[in-house]
Amino acid sequence: MFSDLWPIISSVLGVFLVIGIGATCRQTGWLTREADQSLANLTAKVLLPALFANRILASDQLSEFSAAWFPPAFGFASTAVGFLLAFGIARSLGHWIGLDSDSKQRTFALCVGICNYGYIPLPLAQRFYPEAEVDLILHNVGVDMALWSVGIAIIAGATGSGWRRSVLSAPVVTVVVTGLMRRFGLETLVPHSCLSAIEMLGECAIPMGLLLSGAIIVDYLRETSWSGSGRVVCWAIGIRQFVLPLMMLAVASLIATFTSLMPLDMKQVVMLEAAMPAAVFPIVLVRLYGRDTSTALRVVLSTSIAGLLLVPLWLGIGKWWFGV
């Protein structure tokens, strides 16, 4: 059993080491705060779309385009349930677990409700489940839409604008356009030189995102007090890394039992997403909407540290659960 898990543990450690290098670069001044916005825009609007375009245009999985609706639907539903469950617990038990204000409760719900759906699972999929990578990309479109609709409604009480931002974001537009190209056989019209350039840009996306994540964590770590945070940390880990993974695996098993919508590739996507800690990006949204940054960092950093142990453990459980 351990020999099967060791390659996964090694790869997870590699991902966190790149995050650590990003943190070190921030500490030494090699990656400055002034560069963050430009590099984040470059990653979100050029590198990630290039990665998605390369994987979809080179994949044989979208020949049946009618089946492409399920991964984003599952991603949206599982993330929305995560947000609502975390928000309900924060509202009902908040004063007991240290979430004694509306700001802290909304922050807790946003950060606990969404897993790290890109920068950690994508390199793991590339390494261990390459056949599931396209389904993972499609799944993440749904997660993105849940973040910019349900997530924004929770953190800010706003609706509408989030949908527009998610639908018109560069990664989502790229997935839709390249998916349609595959559906109608138009990928053959793309020059080889363009495909080569897209592939090279796409290979930069994950390392750049991980480096930025490490730098952002260091920035907020300096501003956060951990005094009295024990209960918040325990509940964050309990919901994000125990309750929600069990729910995802159980629902996926039910879908697989009664429908044909959960093939092997999608089971592997569920395994990867269920194993993930909280995402880093919600920290930025928390600050943008003036909520409690300290609570956000406690959730993100504690689940990320726990993820060093729990990500390989949940991937092992997922392999056993689905028999893959």
PDB file of C-alpha atoms in Angstrom:
ATOM      1  CA  MET A   1       0.000   0.000   0.000  1.00  0.00           C
ATOM      2  CA  PHE A   2       2.750   2.441   0.968  1.00  0.00           C
ATOM      3  CA  SER A   3       4.690   1.655  -2.200  1.00  0.00           C
ATOM      4  CA  ASP A   4       1.605   2.635  -4.223  1.00  0.00           C
ATOM      5  CA  LEU A   5       1.209   5.896  -2.307  1.00  0.00           C
ATOM      6  CA  TRP A   6       4.851   6.965  -2.286  1.00  0.00           C
ATOM      7  CA  PRO A   7       4.880   8.368  -5.866  1.00  0.00           C
ATOM      8  CA  ILE A   8       1.763  10.413  -4.972  1.00  0.00           C
ATOM      9  CA  ILE A   9       3.337  11.646  -1.725  1.00  0.00           C
ATOM     10  CA  SER A  10       6.492  12.609  -3.608  1.00  0.00           C
ATOM     11  CA  SER A  11       4.538  14.547  -6.245  1.00  0.00           C
ATOM     12  CA  VAL A  12       2.434  16.348  -3.616  1.00  0.00           C
ATOM     13  CA  LEU A  13       5.617  17.356  -1.802  1.00  0.00           C
ATOM     14  CA  GLY A  14       7.002  18.628  -5.109  1.00  0.00           C
ATOM     15  CA  VAL A  15       3.970  20.856  -5.603  1.00  0.00           C
ATOM     16  CA  PHE A  16       4.293  22.305  -2.096  1.00  0.00           C
ATOM     17  CA  LEU A  17       8.032  22.802  -2.602  1.00  0.00           C
ATOM     18  CA  VAL A  18       7.295  25.057  -5.583  1.00  0.00           C
ATOM     19  CA  ILE A  19       4.877  27.018  -3.367  1.00  0.00           C
ATOM     20  CA  GLY A  20       7.686  27.255  -0.806  1.00  0.00           C
ATOM     21  CA  ILE A  21      10.061  28.565  -3.477  1.00  0.00           C
ATOM     22  CA  GLY A  22       7.501  31.269  -4.277  1.00  0.00           C
ATOM     23  CA  ALA A  23       7.429  32.206  -0.603  1.00  0.00           C
ATOM     24  CA  THR A  24      11.230  32.324  -0.508  1.00  0.00           C
ATOM     25  CA  CYS A  25      11.309  34.532  -3.600  1.00  0.00           C
ATOM     26  CA  ARG A  26       8.982  36.970  -1.861  1.00  0.00           C
ATOM     27  CA  GLN A  27      11.125  36.973   1.277  1.00  0.00           C
ATOM     28  CA  THR A  28      14.284  37.696  -0.686  1.00  0.00           C
ATOM     29  CA  GLY A  29      12.611  40.362  -2.816  1.00  0.00           C
ATOM     30  CA  TRP A  30      13.015  38.467  -6.087  1.00  0.00           C
ATOM     31  CA  LEU A  31       9.232  38.352  -6.549  1.00  0.00           C
ATOM     32  CA  THR A  32       7.876  41.748  -5.518  1.00  0.00           C
ATOM     33  CA  ARG A  33       4.309  42.682  -4.644  1.00  0.00           C
ATOM     34  CA  GLU A  34       4.358  45.204  -7.496  1.00  0.00           C
ATOM     35  CA  ALA A  35       4.767  42.324  -9.958  1.00  0.00           C
ATOM     36  CA  ASP A  36       1.839  40.302  -8.583  1.00  0.00           C
ATOM     37  CA  GLN A  37      -0.943  41.928 -10.578  1.00  0.00           C
ATOM     38  CA  SER A  38       0.911  41.655 -13.883  1.00  0.00           C
ATOM     39  CA  LEU A  39       1.943  38.042 -13.304  1.00  0.00           C
ATOM     40  CA  ALA A  40      -1.543  37.091 -12.087  1.00  0.00           C
ATOM     41  CA  ASN A  41      -3.089  38.614 -15.215  1.00  0.00           C
ATOM     42  CA  LEU A  42      -0.510  36.853 -17.394  1.00  0.00           C
ATOM     43  CA  THR A  43      -1.305  33.526 -15.731  1.00  0.00           C
ATOM     44  CA  ALA A  44      -5.104  33.890 -15.825  1.00  0.00           C
ATOM     45  CA  LYS A  45      -5.432  35.450 -19.273  1.00  0.00           C
ATOM     46  CA  VAL A  46      -2.594  33.861 -21.259  1.00  0.00           C
ATOM     47  CA  LEU A  47      -0.907  30.877 -19.612  1.00  0.00           C
ATOM     48  CA  LEU A  48      -3.928  28.997 -18.243  1.00  0.00           C
ATOM     49  CA  PRO A  49      -5.982  29.500 -21.432  1.00  0.00           C
ATOM     50  CA  ALA A  50      -2.974  28.213 -23.396  1.00  0.00           C
ATOM     51  CA  LEU A  51      -2.786  25.136 -21.150  1.00  0.00           C
ATOM     52  CA  PHE A  52      -6.500  24.446 -21.569  1.00  0.00           C
ATOM     53  CA  ALA A  53      -6.388  25.015 -25.335  1.00  0.00           C
ATOM     54  CA  ASN A  54      -3.422  22.693 -25.749  1.00  0.00           C
ATOM     55  CA  ARG A  55      -5.043  19.875 -23.759  1.00  0.00           C
ATOM     56  CA  ILE A  56      -8.430  20.147 -25.474  1.00  0.00           C
ATOM     57  CA  LEU A  57      -7.119  20.508 -29.026  1.00  0.00           C
ATOM     58  CA  ALA A  58      -4.820  17.509 -28.537  1.00  0.00           C
ATOM     59  CA  SER A  59      -7.412  15.328 -26.811  1.00  0.00           C
ATOM     60  CA  ASP A  60      -9.621  12.625 -28.281  1.00  0.00           C
ATOM     61  CA  GLN A  61     -12.119  12.894 -25.413  1.00  0.00           C
ATOM     62  CA  LEU A  62     -14.344  15.591 -26.876  1.00  0.00           C
ATOM     63  CA  SER A  63     -15.447  13.699 -29.950  1.00  0.00           C
ATOM     64  CA  GLU A  64     -18.680  13.092 -28.034  1.00  0.00           C
ATOM     65  CA  PHE A  65     -19.351  16.748 -27.227  1.00  0.00           C
ATOM     66  CA  SER A  66     -22.815  16.026 -25.858  1.00  0.00           C
ATOM     67  CA  ALA A  67     -21.185  14.335 -22.826  1.00  0.00           C
ATOM     68  CA  ALA A  68     -19.055  17.391 -22.027  1.00  0.00           C
ATOM     69  CA  TRP A  69     -21.795  19.024 -19.933  1.00  0.00           C
ATOM     70  CA  PHE A  70     -21.453  16.694 -16.938  1.00  0.00           C
ATOM     71  CA  PRO A  71     -17.961  17.612 -15.585  1.00  0.00           C
ATOM     72  CA  PRO A  72     -18.752  21.360 -15.277  1.00  0.00           C
ATOM     73  CA  ALA A  73     -22.207  20.561 -13.859  1.00  0.00           C
ATOM     74  CA  PHE A  74     -20.638  18.340 -11.202  1.00  0.00           C
ATOM     75  CA  GLY A  75     -17.986  20.969 -10.457  1.00  0.00           C
ATOM     76  CA  PHE A  76     -20.605  23.681 -10.023  1.00  0.00           C
ATOM     77  CA  ALA A  77     -22.888  21.551  -7.855  1.00  0.00           C
ATOM     78  CA  SER A  78     -20.182  20.181  -5.551  1.00  0.00           C
ATOM     79  CA  THR A  79     -18.671  23.636  -5.015  1.00  0.00           C
ATOM     80  CA  ALA A  80     -22.046  25.303  -4.419  1.00  0.00           C
ATOM     81  CA  VAL A  81     -22.906  22.630  -1.831  1.00  0.00           C
ATOM     82  CA  GLY A  82     -19.533  23.231  -0.182  1.00  0.00           C
ATOM     83  CA  PHE A  83     -20.208  26.962   0.080  1.00  0.00           C
ATOM     84  CA  LEU A  84     -23.718  26.498   1.451  1.00  0.00           C
ATOM     85  CA  LEU A  85     -22.731  23.800   3.945  1.00  0.00           C
ATOM     86  CA  ALA A  86     -19.817  25.862   5.282  1.00  0.00           C
ATOM     87  CA  PHE A  87     -22.001  28.981   5.460  1.00  0.00           C
ATOM     88  CA  GLY A  88     -24.737  27.115   7.325  1.00  0.00           C
ATOM     89  CA  ILE A  89     -22.252  25.769   9.885  1.00  0.00           C
ATOM     90  CA  ALA A  90     -20.622  29.183  10.282  1.00  0.00           C
ATOM     91  CA  ARG A  91     -24.003  30.799  10.885  1.00  0.00           C
ATOM     92  CA  SER A  92     -25.293  28.209  13.342  1.00  0.00           C
ATOM     93  CA  LEU A  93     -22.072  27.451  15.266  1.00  0.00           C
ATOM     94  CA  GLY A  94     -20.001  30.540  14.523  1.00  0.00           C
ATOM     95  CA  HIS A  95     -19.962  32.086  17.990  1.00  0.00           C
ATOM     96  CA  TRP A  96     -18.942  28.753  19.515  1.00  0.00           C
ATOM     97  CA  ILE A  97     -16.065  28.056  17.123  1.00  0.00           C
ATOM     98  CA  GLY A  98     -14.621  31.569  17.097  1.00  0.00           C
ATOM     99  CA  LEU A  99     -16.483  33.090  14.157  1.00  0.00           C
ATOM    100  CA  ASP A 100     -18.079  35.851  16.185  1.00  0.00           C
ATOM    101  CA  SER A 101     -18.908  38.297  13.402  1.00  0.00           C
ATOM    102  CA  ASP A 102     -20.704  38.316  10.082  1.00  0.00           C
ATOM    103  CA  SER A 103     -17.416  39.091   8.333  1.00  0.00           C
ATOM    104  CA  LYS A 104     -15.639  36.071   9.813  1.00  0.00           C
ATOM    105  CA  GLN A 105     -18.566  33.758   9.042  1.00  0.00           C
ATOM    106  CA  ARG A 106     -18.742  34.811   5.396  1.00  0.00           C
ATOM    107  CA  THR A 107     -14.965  34.526   5.049  1.00  0.00           C
ATOM    108  CA  PHE A 108     -14.960  31.043   6.583  1.00  0.00           C
ATOM    109  CA  ALA A 109     -17.712  29.877   4.224  1.00  0.00           C
ATOM    110  CA  LEU A 110     -15.973  31.185   1.095  1.00  0.00           C
ATOM    111  CA  CYS A 111     -12.572  29.706   1.933  1.00  0.00           C
ATOM    112  CA  VAL A 112     -13.753  26.341   3.294  1.00  0.00           C
ATOM    113  CA  GLY A 113     -16.336  25.835   0.557  1.00  0.00           C
ATOM    114  CA  ILE A 114     -13.934  25.739  -2.395  1.00  0.00           C
ATOM    115  CA  CYS A 115     -10.981  23.410  -2.873  1.00  0.00           C
ATOM    116  CA  ASN A 116      -7.714  24.160  -4.621  1.00  0.00           C
ATOM    117  CA  TYR A 117      -9.107  23.107  -7.980  1.00  0.00           C
ATOM    118  CA  GLY A 118      -6.287  24.113 -10.307  1.00  0.00           C
ATOM    119  CA  TYR A 119      -2.704  24.542  -9.251  1.00  0.00           C
ATOM    120  CA  ILE A 120      -2.391  21.342  -7.172  1.00  0.00           C
ATOM    121  CA  PRO A 121      -4.709  18.836  -8.931  1.00  0.00           C
ATOM    122  CA  LEU A 122      -3.623  19.748 -12.464  1.00  0.00           C
ATOM    123  CA  PRO A 123       0.039  18.709 -12.057  1.00  0.00           C
ATOM    124  CA  LEU A 124      -1.090  15.570 -10.211  1.00  0.00           C
ATOM    125  CA  ALA A 125      -3.445  14.739 -13.088  1.00  0.00           C
ATOM    126  CA  GLN A 126      -0.659  15.326 -15.598  1.00  0.00           C
ATOM    127  CA  ARG A 127       1.589  12.963 -13.630  1.00  0.00           C
ATOM    128  CA  PHE A 128      -0.797  10.152 -12.642  1.00  0.00           C
ATOM    129  CA  TYR A 129      -4.066  10.489 -14.578  1.00  0.00           C
ATOM    130  CA  PRO A 130      -3.314  12.211 -17.912  1.00  0.00           C
ATOM    131  CA  GLU A 131      -6.455  10.759 -19.477  1.00  0.00           C
ATOM    132  CA  ALA A 132      -8.537  12.660 -16.893  1.00  0.00           C
ATOM    133  CA  GLU A 133      -6.969  16.072 -17.516  1.00  0.00           C
ATOM    134  CA  VAL A 134      -9.570  17.307 -20.024  1.00  0.00           C
ATOM    135  CA  ASP A 135     -12.434  16.293 -17.733  1.00  0.00           C
ATOM    136  CA  LEU A 136     -10.640  18.093 -14.904  1.00  0.00           C
ATOM    137  CA  ILE A 137     -10.414  21.265 -16.996  1.00  0.00           C
ATOM    138  CA  LEU A 138     -14.118  21.053 -17.855  1.00  0.00           C
ATOM    139  CA  HIS A 139     -14.945  20.361 -14.203  1.00  0.00           C
ATOM    140  CA  ASN A 140     -13.025  23.477 -13.181  1.00  0.00           C
ATOM    141  CA  VAL A 141     -15.184  25.625 -15.461  1.00  0.00           C
ATOM    142  CA  GLY A 142     -18.124  24.700 -13.234  1.00  0.00           C
ATOM    143  CA  VAL A 143     -16.111  25.400 -10.079  1.00  0.00           C
ATOM    144  CA  ASP A 144     -15.199  28.821 -11.455  1.00  0.00           C
ATOM    145  CA  MET A 145     -18.852  29.627 -12.129  1.00  0.00           C
ATOM    146  CA  ALA A 146     -19.830  28.561  -8.602  1.00  0.00           C
ATOM    147  CA  LEU A 147     -17.091  30.788  -7.166  1.00  0.00           C
ATOM    148  CA  TRP A 148     -18.215  33.856  -9.098  1.00  0.00           C
ATOM    149  CA  SER A 149     -21.916  33.351  -8.366  1.00  0.00           C
ATOM    150  CA  VAL A 150     -22.633  31.501  -5.106  1.00  0.00           C
ATOM    151  CA  GLY A 151     -19.249  32.403  -3.639  1.00  0.00           C
ATOM    152  CA  ILE A 152     -19.598  36.102  -4.427  1.00  0.00           C
ATOM    153  CA  ALA A 153     -23.165  36.098  -3.112  1.00  0.00           C
ATOM    154  CA  ILE A 154     -21.856  34.759   0.212  1.00  0.00           C
ATOM    155  CA  ILE A 155     -18.845  37.030   0.592  1.00  0.00           C
ATOM    156  CA  ALA A 156     -20.547  40.214  -0.608  1.00  0.00           C
ATOM    157  CA  GLY A 157     -24.291  39.594  -0.789  1.00  0.00           C
ATOM    158  CA  ALA A 158     -24.127  40.471  -4.491  1.00  0.00           C
ATOM    159  CA  THR A 159     -25.511  38.597  -7.467  1.00  0.00           C
ATOM    160  CA  GLY A 160     -25.294  38.956 -11.248  1.00  0.00           C
ATOM    161  CA  SER A 161     -21.839  40.440 -11.798  1.00  0.00           C
ATOM    162  CA  GLY A 162     -20.141  37.244 -10.701  1.00  0.00           C
ATOM    163  CA  TRP A 163     -21.899  35.264 -13.430  1.00  0.00           C
ATOM    164  CA  ARG A 164     -20.747  37.706 -16.080  1.00  0.00           C
ATOM    165  CA  ARG A 165     -17.161  37.586 -14.876  1.00  0.00           C
ATOM    166  CA  SER A 166     -17.043  33.785 -14.813  1.00  0.00           C
ATOM    167  CA  VAL A 167     -18.729  33.317 -18.194  1.00  0.00           C
ATOM    168  CA  LEU A 168     -16.508  35.893 -19.897  1.00  0.00           C
ATOM    169  CA  SER A 169     -13.220  34.900 -18.239  1.00  0.00           C
ATOM    170  CA  ALA A 170     -10.397  33.906 -20.576  1.00  0.00           C
ATOM    171  CA  PRO A 171     -10.164  30.254 -19.394  1.00  0.00           C
ATOM    172  CA  VAL A 172     -13.925  29.667 -19.788  1.00  0.00           C
ATOM    173  CA  VAL A 173     -14.033  31.303 -23.234  1.00  0.00           C
ATOM    174  CA  THR A 174     -11.019  29.197 -24.256  1.00  0.00           C
ATOM    175  CA  VAL A 175     -12.677  25.960 -23.123  1.00  0.00           C
ATOM    176  CA  VAL A 176     -15.883  26.771 -25.026  1.00  0.00           C
ATOM    177  CA  VAL A 177     -14.145  27.876 -28.239  1.00  0.00           C
ATOM    178  CA  THR A 178     -11.644  24.994 -28.381  1.00  0.00           C
ATOM    179  CA  GLY A 179     -14.346  22.501 -27.417  1.00  0.00           C
ATOM    180  CA  LEU A 180     -16.477  23.672 -30.338  1.00  0.00           C
ATOM    181  CA  MET A 181     -13.456  23.483 -32.619  1.00  0.00           C
ATOM    182  CA  ARG A 182     -12.959  19.838 -31.634  1.00  0.00           C
ATOM    183  CA  ARG A 183     -16.646  19.125 -32.067  1.00  0.00           C
ATOM    184  CA  PHE A 184     -16.617  20.364 -35.674  1.00  0.00           C
ATOM    185  CA  GLY A 185     -13.113  19.192 -36.611  1.00  0.00           C
ATOM    186  CA  LEU A 186     -11.654  22.693 -36.945  1.00  0.00           C
ATOM    187  CA  GLU A 187      -8.523  21.908 -34.919  1.00  0.00           C
ATOM    188  CA  THR A 188      -6.888  20.647 -38.113  1.00  0.00           C
ATOM    189  CA  LEU A 189      -6.891  24.220 -39.433  1.00  0.00           C
ATOM    190  CA  VAL A 190      -4.601  25.479 -36.645  1.00  0.00           C
ATOM    191  CA  PRO A 191      -0.994  25.770 -37.897  1.00  0.00           C
ATOM    192  CA  HIS A 192       1.562  23.551 -36.204  1.00  0.00           C
ATOM    193  CA  SER A 193       3.609  26.595 -35.204  1.00  0.00           C
ATOM    194  CA  CYS A 194       0.611  27.999 -33.308  1.00  0.00           C
ATOM    195  CA  LEU A 195       0.013  24.688 -31.544  1.00  0.00           C
ATOM    196  CA  SER A 196       3.695  24.587 -30.563  1.00  0.00           C
ATOM    197  CA  ALA A 197       3.535  28.114 -29.147  1.00  0.00           C
ATOM    198  CA  ILE A 198       0.337  27.302 -27.236  1.00  0.00           C
ATOM    199  CA  GLU A 199       1.975  24.194 -25.767  1.00  0.00           C
ATOM    200  CA  MET A 200       5.054  26.121 -24.595  1.00  0.00           C
ATOM    201  CA  LEU A 201       2.936  28.824 -22.948  1.00  0.00           C
ATOM    202  CA  GLY A 202       0.706  26.253 -21.305  1.00  0.00           C
ATOM    203  CA  GLU A 203       3.643  24.477 -19.691  1.00  0.00           C
ATOM    204  CA  CYS A 204       4.408  27.693 -17.771  1.00  0.00           C
ATOM    205  CA  ALA A 205       0.942  28.055 -16.217  1.00  0.00           C
ATOM    206  CA  ILE A 206       1.147  25.727 -13.223  1.00  0.00           C
ATOM    207  CA  PRO A 207       4.656  26.708 -12.026  1.00  0.00           C
ATOM    208  CA  MET A 208       3.796  30.395 -12.284  1.00  0.00           C
ATOM    209  CA  GLY A 209       0.530  29.926 -10.380  1.00  0.00           C
ATOM    210  CA  LEU A 210       2.249  27.959  -7.606  1.00  0.00           C
ATOM    211  CA  LEU A 211       5.002  30.567  -7.217  1.00  0.00           C
ATOM    212  CA  LEU A 212       2.428  33.350  -6.926  1.00  0.00           C
ATOM    213  CA  SER A 213       0.426  31.325  -4.403  1.00  0.00           C
ATOM    214  CA  GLY A 214       3.484  30.988  -2.184  1.00  0.00           C
ATOM    215  CA  ALA A 215       4.227  34.701  -2.390  1.00  0.00           C
ATOM    216  CA  ILE A 216       0.636  35.638  -1.518  1.00  0.00           C
ATOM    217  CA  ILE A 217       0.576  33.299   1.490  1.00  0.00           C
ATOM    218  CA  VAL A 218       3.754  34.870   2.890  1.00  0.00           C
ATOM    219  CA  ASP A 219       2.284  38.370   2.535  1.00  0.00           C
ATOM    220  CA  TYR A 220      -0.829  37.549   4.521  1.00  0.00           C
ATOM    221  CA  LEU A 221       1.057  35.384   7.021  1.00  0.00           C
ATOM    222  CA  ARG A 222       2.917  38.453   8.224  1.00  0.00           C
ATOM    223  CA  GLU A 223      -0.371  40.207   8.985  1.00  0.00           C
ATOM    224  CA  THR A 224      -2.131  37.389  10.848  1.00  0.00           C
ATOM    225  CA  SER A 225      -2.313  36.468  14.519  1.00  0.00           C
ATOM    226  CA  TRP A 226      -2.884  32.779  15.281  1.00  0.00           C
ATOM    227  CA  SER A 227      -3.913  33.360  18.898  1.00  0.00           C
ATOM    228  CA  GLY A 228      -7.174  31.586  19.731  1.00  0.00           C
ATOM    229  CA  SER A 229      -7.558  30.111  16.243  1.00  0.00           C
ATOM    230  CA  GLY A 230      -7.572  26.434  17.247  1.00  0.00           C
ATOM    231  CA  ARG A 231     -11.304  25.813  16.866  1.00  0.00           C
ATOM    232  CA  VAL A 232     -11.531  27.634  13.535  1.00  0.00           C
ATOM    233  CA  VAL A 233      -8.594  25.598  12.194  1.00  0.00           C
ATOM    234  CA  CYS A 234     -10.072  22.294  13.408  1.00  0.00           C
ATOM    235  CA  TRP A 235     -13.476  23.018  11.889  1.00  0.00           C
ATOM    236  CA  ALA A 236     -11.917  24.185   8.622  1.00  0.00           C
ATOM    237  CA  ILE A 237      -9.912  20.961   8.294  1.00  0.00           C
ATOM    238  CA  GLY A 238     -12.880  18.879   9.440  1.00  0.00           C
ATOM    239  CA  ILE A 239     -15.268  20.298   6.833  1.00  0.00           C
ATOM    240  CA  ARG A 240     -12.878  20.831   3.919  1.00  0.00           C
ATOM    241  CA  GLN A 241     -10.814  17.680   4.321  1.00  0.00           C
ATOM    242  CA  PHE A 242     -13.167  15.152   5.924  1.00  0.00           C
ATOM    243  CA  VAL A 243     -16.860  15.961   5.465  1.00  0.00           C
ATOM    244  CA  LEU A 244     -16.755  17.305   1.897  1.00  0.00           C
ATOM    245  CA  PRO A 245     -14.464  14.557   0.503  1.00  0.00           C
ATOM    246  CA  LEU A 246     -16.762  11.875   1.932  1.00  0.00           C
ATOM    247  CA  MET A 247     -19.782  13.610   0.404  1.00  0.00           C
ATOM    248  CA  MET A 248     -18.115  13.899  -3.011  1.00  0.00           C
ATOM    249  CA  LEU A 249     -17.058  10.250  -3.078  1.00  0.00           C
ATOM    250  CA  ALA A 250     -20.475   9.068  -1.892  1.00  0.00           C
ATOM    251  CA  VAL A 251     -22.386  11.145  -4.463  1.00  0.00           C
ATOM    252  CA  ALA A 252     -20.035  10.063  -7.250  1.00  0.00           C
ATOM    253  CA  SER A 253     -20.593   6.417  -6.261  1.00  0.00           C
ATOM    254  CA  LEU A 254     -24.366   6.861  -6.402  1.00  0.00           C
ATOM    255  CA  ILE A 255     -24.144   8.514  -9.823  1.00  0.00           C
ATOM    256  CA  ALA A 256     -21.879   5.721 -11.065  1.00  0.00           C
ATOM    257  CA  THR A 257     -24.290   3.080  -9.751  1.00  0.00           C
ATOM    258  CA  PHE A 258     -27.437   4.443 -11.371  1.00  0.00           C
ATOM    259  CA  THR A 259     -26.159   6.249 -14.474  1.00  0.00           C
ATOM    260  CA  SER A 260     -23.385   6.115 -17.075  1.00  0.00           C
ATOM    261  CA  LEU A 261     -22.224   9.672 -16.305  1.00  0.00           C
ATOM    262  CA  MET A 262     -19.282   8.650 -14.109  1.00  0.00           C
ATOM    263  CA  PRO A 263     -16.681   6.938 -16.338  1.00  0.00           C
ATOM    264  CA  LEU A 264     -13.169   6.198 -15.118  1.00  0.00           C
ATOM    265  CA  ASP A 265     -11.828   9.621 -16.132  1.00  0.00           C
ATOM    266  CA  MET A 266     -14.499  11.418 -14.111  1.00  0.00           C
ATOM    267  CA  LYS A 267     -13.936   9.176 -11.093  1.00  0.00           C
ATOM    268  CA  GLN A 268     -10.290  10.201 -11.175  1.00  0.00           C
ATOM    269  CA  VAL A 269     -11.327  13.872 -11.294  1.00  0.00           C
ATOM    270  CA  VAL A 270     -13.525  13.383  -8.223  1.00  0.00           C
ATOM    271  CA  MET A 271     -10.647  11.625  -6.429  1.00  0.00           C
ATOM    272  CA  LEU A 272      -8.316  14.542  -7.126  1.00  0.00           C
ATOM    273  CA  GLU A 273     -10.764  17.301  -6.207  1.00  0.00           C
ATOM    274  CA  ALA A 274     -11.995  15.578  -3.049  1.00  0.00           C
ATOM    275  CA  ALA A 275      -8.419  15.313  -1.767  1.00  0.00           C
ATOM    276  CA  MET A 276      -7.596  19.010  -2.112  1.00  0.00           C
ATOM    277  CA  PRO A 277      -7.104  21.653   0.608  1.00  0.00           C
ATOM    278  CA  ALA A 278      -8.745  25.069   0.426  1.00  0.00           C
ATOM    279  CA  ALA A 279      -7.927  27.299  -2.554  1.00  0.00           C
ATOM    280  CA  VAL A 280      -5.570  30.272  -2.179  1.00  0.00           C
ATOM    281  CA  PHE A 281      -7.374  32.756  -4.451  1.00  0.00           C
ATOM    282  CA  PRO A 282     -10.329  33.399  -2.072  1.00  0.00           C
ATOM    283  CA  ILE A 283      -7.874  35.287   0.184  1.00  0.00           C
ATOM    284  CA  VAL A 284      -7.723  37.926  -2.547  1.00  0.00           C
ATOM    285  CA  LEU A 285     -11.532  38.110  -2.753  1.00  0.00           C
ATOM    286  CA  VAL A 286     -11.787  38.383   1.031  1.00  0.00           C
ATOM    287  CA  ARG A 287      -9.498  41.405   0.996  1.00  0.00           C
ATOM    288  CA  LEU A 288     -11.283  42.880  -2.033  1.00  0.00           C
ATOM    289  CA  TYR A 289     -14.644  42.772  -0.237  1.00  0.00           C
ATOM    290  CA  GLY A 290     -13.263  43.986   3.094  1.00  0.00           C
ATOM    291  CA  ARG A 291     -13.891  40.770   5.049  1.00  0.00           C
ATOM    292  CA  ASP A 292     -11.682  39.079   7.665  1.00  0.00           C
ATOM    293  CA  THR A 293      -8.294  38.302   6.118  1.00  0.00           C
ATOM    294  CA  SER A 294      -6.995  36.593   9.268  1.00  0.00           C
ATOM    295  CA  THR A 295      -9.751  33.970   9.125  1.00  0.00           C
ATOM    296  CA  ALA A 296      -9.075  33.398   5.426  1.00  0.00           C
ATOM    297  CA  LEU A 297      -5.391  32.790   6.008  1.00  0.00           C
ATOM    298  CA  ARG A 298      -6.046  30.463   8.946  1.00  0.00           C
ATOM    299  CA  VAL A 299      -8.298  28.332   6.765  1.00  0.00           C
ATOM    300  CA  VAL A 300      -6.053  28.282   3.700  1.00  0.00           C
ATOM    301  CA  LEU A 301      -2.739  27.757   5.456  1.00  0.00           C
ATOM    302  CA  SER A 302      -4.002  25.145   7.940  1.00  0.00           C
ATOM    303  CA  THR A 303      -5.689  23.032   5.267  1.00  0.00           C
ATOM    304  CA  SER A 304      -2.633  23.353   3.012  1.00  0.00           C
ATOM    305  CA  ILE A 305      -0.322  22.124   5.777  1.00  0.00           C
ATOM    306  CA  ALA A 306      -2.734  19.302   6.610  1.00  0.00           C
ATOM    307  CA  GLY A 307      -2.831  18.542   2.891  1.00  0.00           C
ATOM    308  CA  LEU A 308       0.760  17.337   2.988  1.00  0.00           C
ATOM    309  CA  LEU A 309      -0.600  14.285   4.789  1.00  0.00           C
ATOM    310  CA  LEU A 310      -4.264  14.255   3.755  1.00  0.00           C
ATOM    311  CA  VAL A 311      -3.920  14.692  -0.024  1.00  0.00           C
ATOM    312  CA  PRO A 312      -2.009  11.410  -0.501  1.00  0.00           C
ATOM    313  CA  LEU A 313      -4.286   9.730   2.073  1.00  0.00           C
ATOM    314  CA  TRP A 314      -7.480  10.764   0.272  1.00  0.00           C
ATOM    315  CA  LEU A 315      -6.053   9.804  -3.111  1.00  0.00           C
ATOM    316  CA  GLY A 316      -5.317   6.371  -1.689  1.00  0.00           C
ATOM    317  CA  ILE A 317      -8.847   6.160  -0.248  1.00  0.00           C
ATOM    318  CA  GLY A 318     -10.281   7.297  -3.580  1.00  0.00           C
ATOM    319  CA  LYS A 319      -8.412   4.587  -5.486  1.00  0.00           C
ATOM    320  CA  TRP A 320      -9.777   1.983  -3.076  1.00  0.00           C
ATOM    321  CA  TRP A 321     -13.279   3.492  -3.076  1.00  0.00           C
ATOM    322  CA  PHE A 322     -13.657   3.427  -6.852  1.00  0.00           C
ATOM    323  CA  GLY A 323     -11.503   0.360  -7.384  1.00  0.00           C
ATOM    324  CA  VAL A 324      -9.228   2.092  -9.889  1.00  0.00           C
TER     325      VAL A 324
END
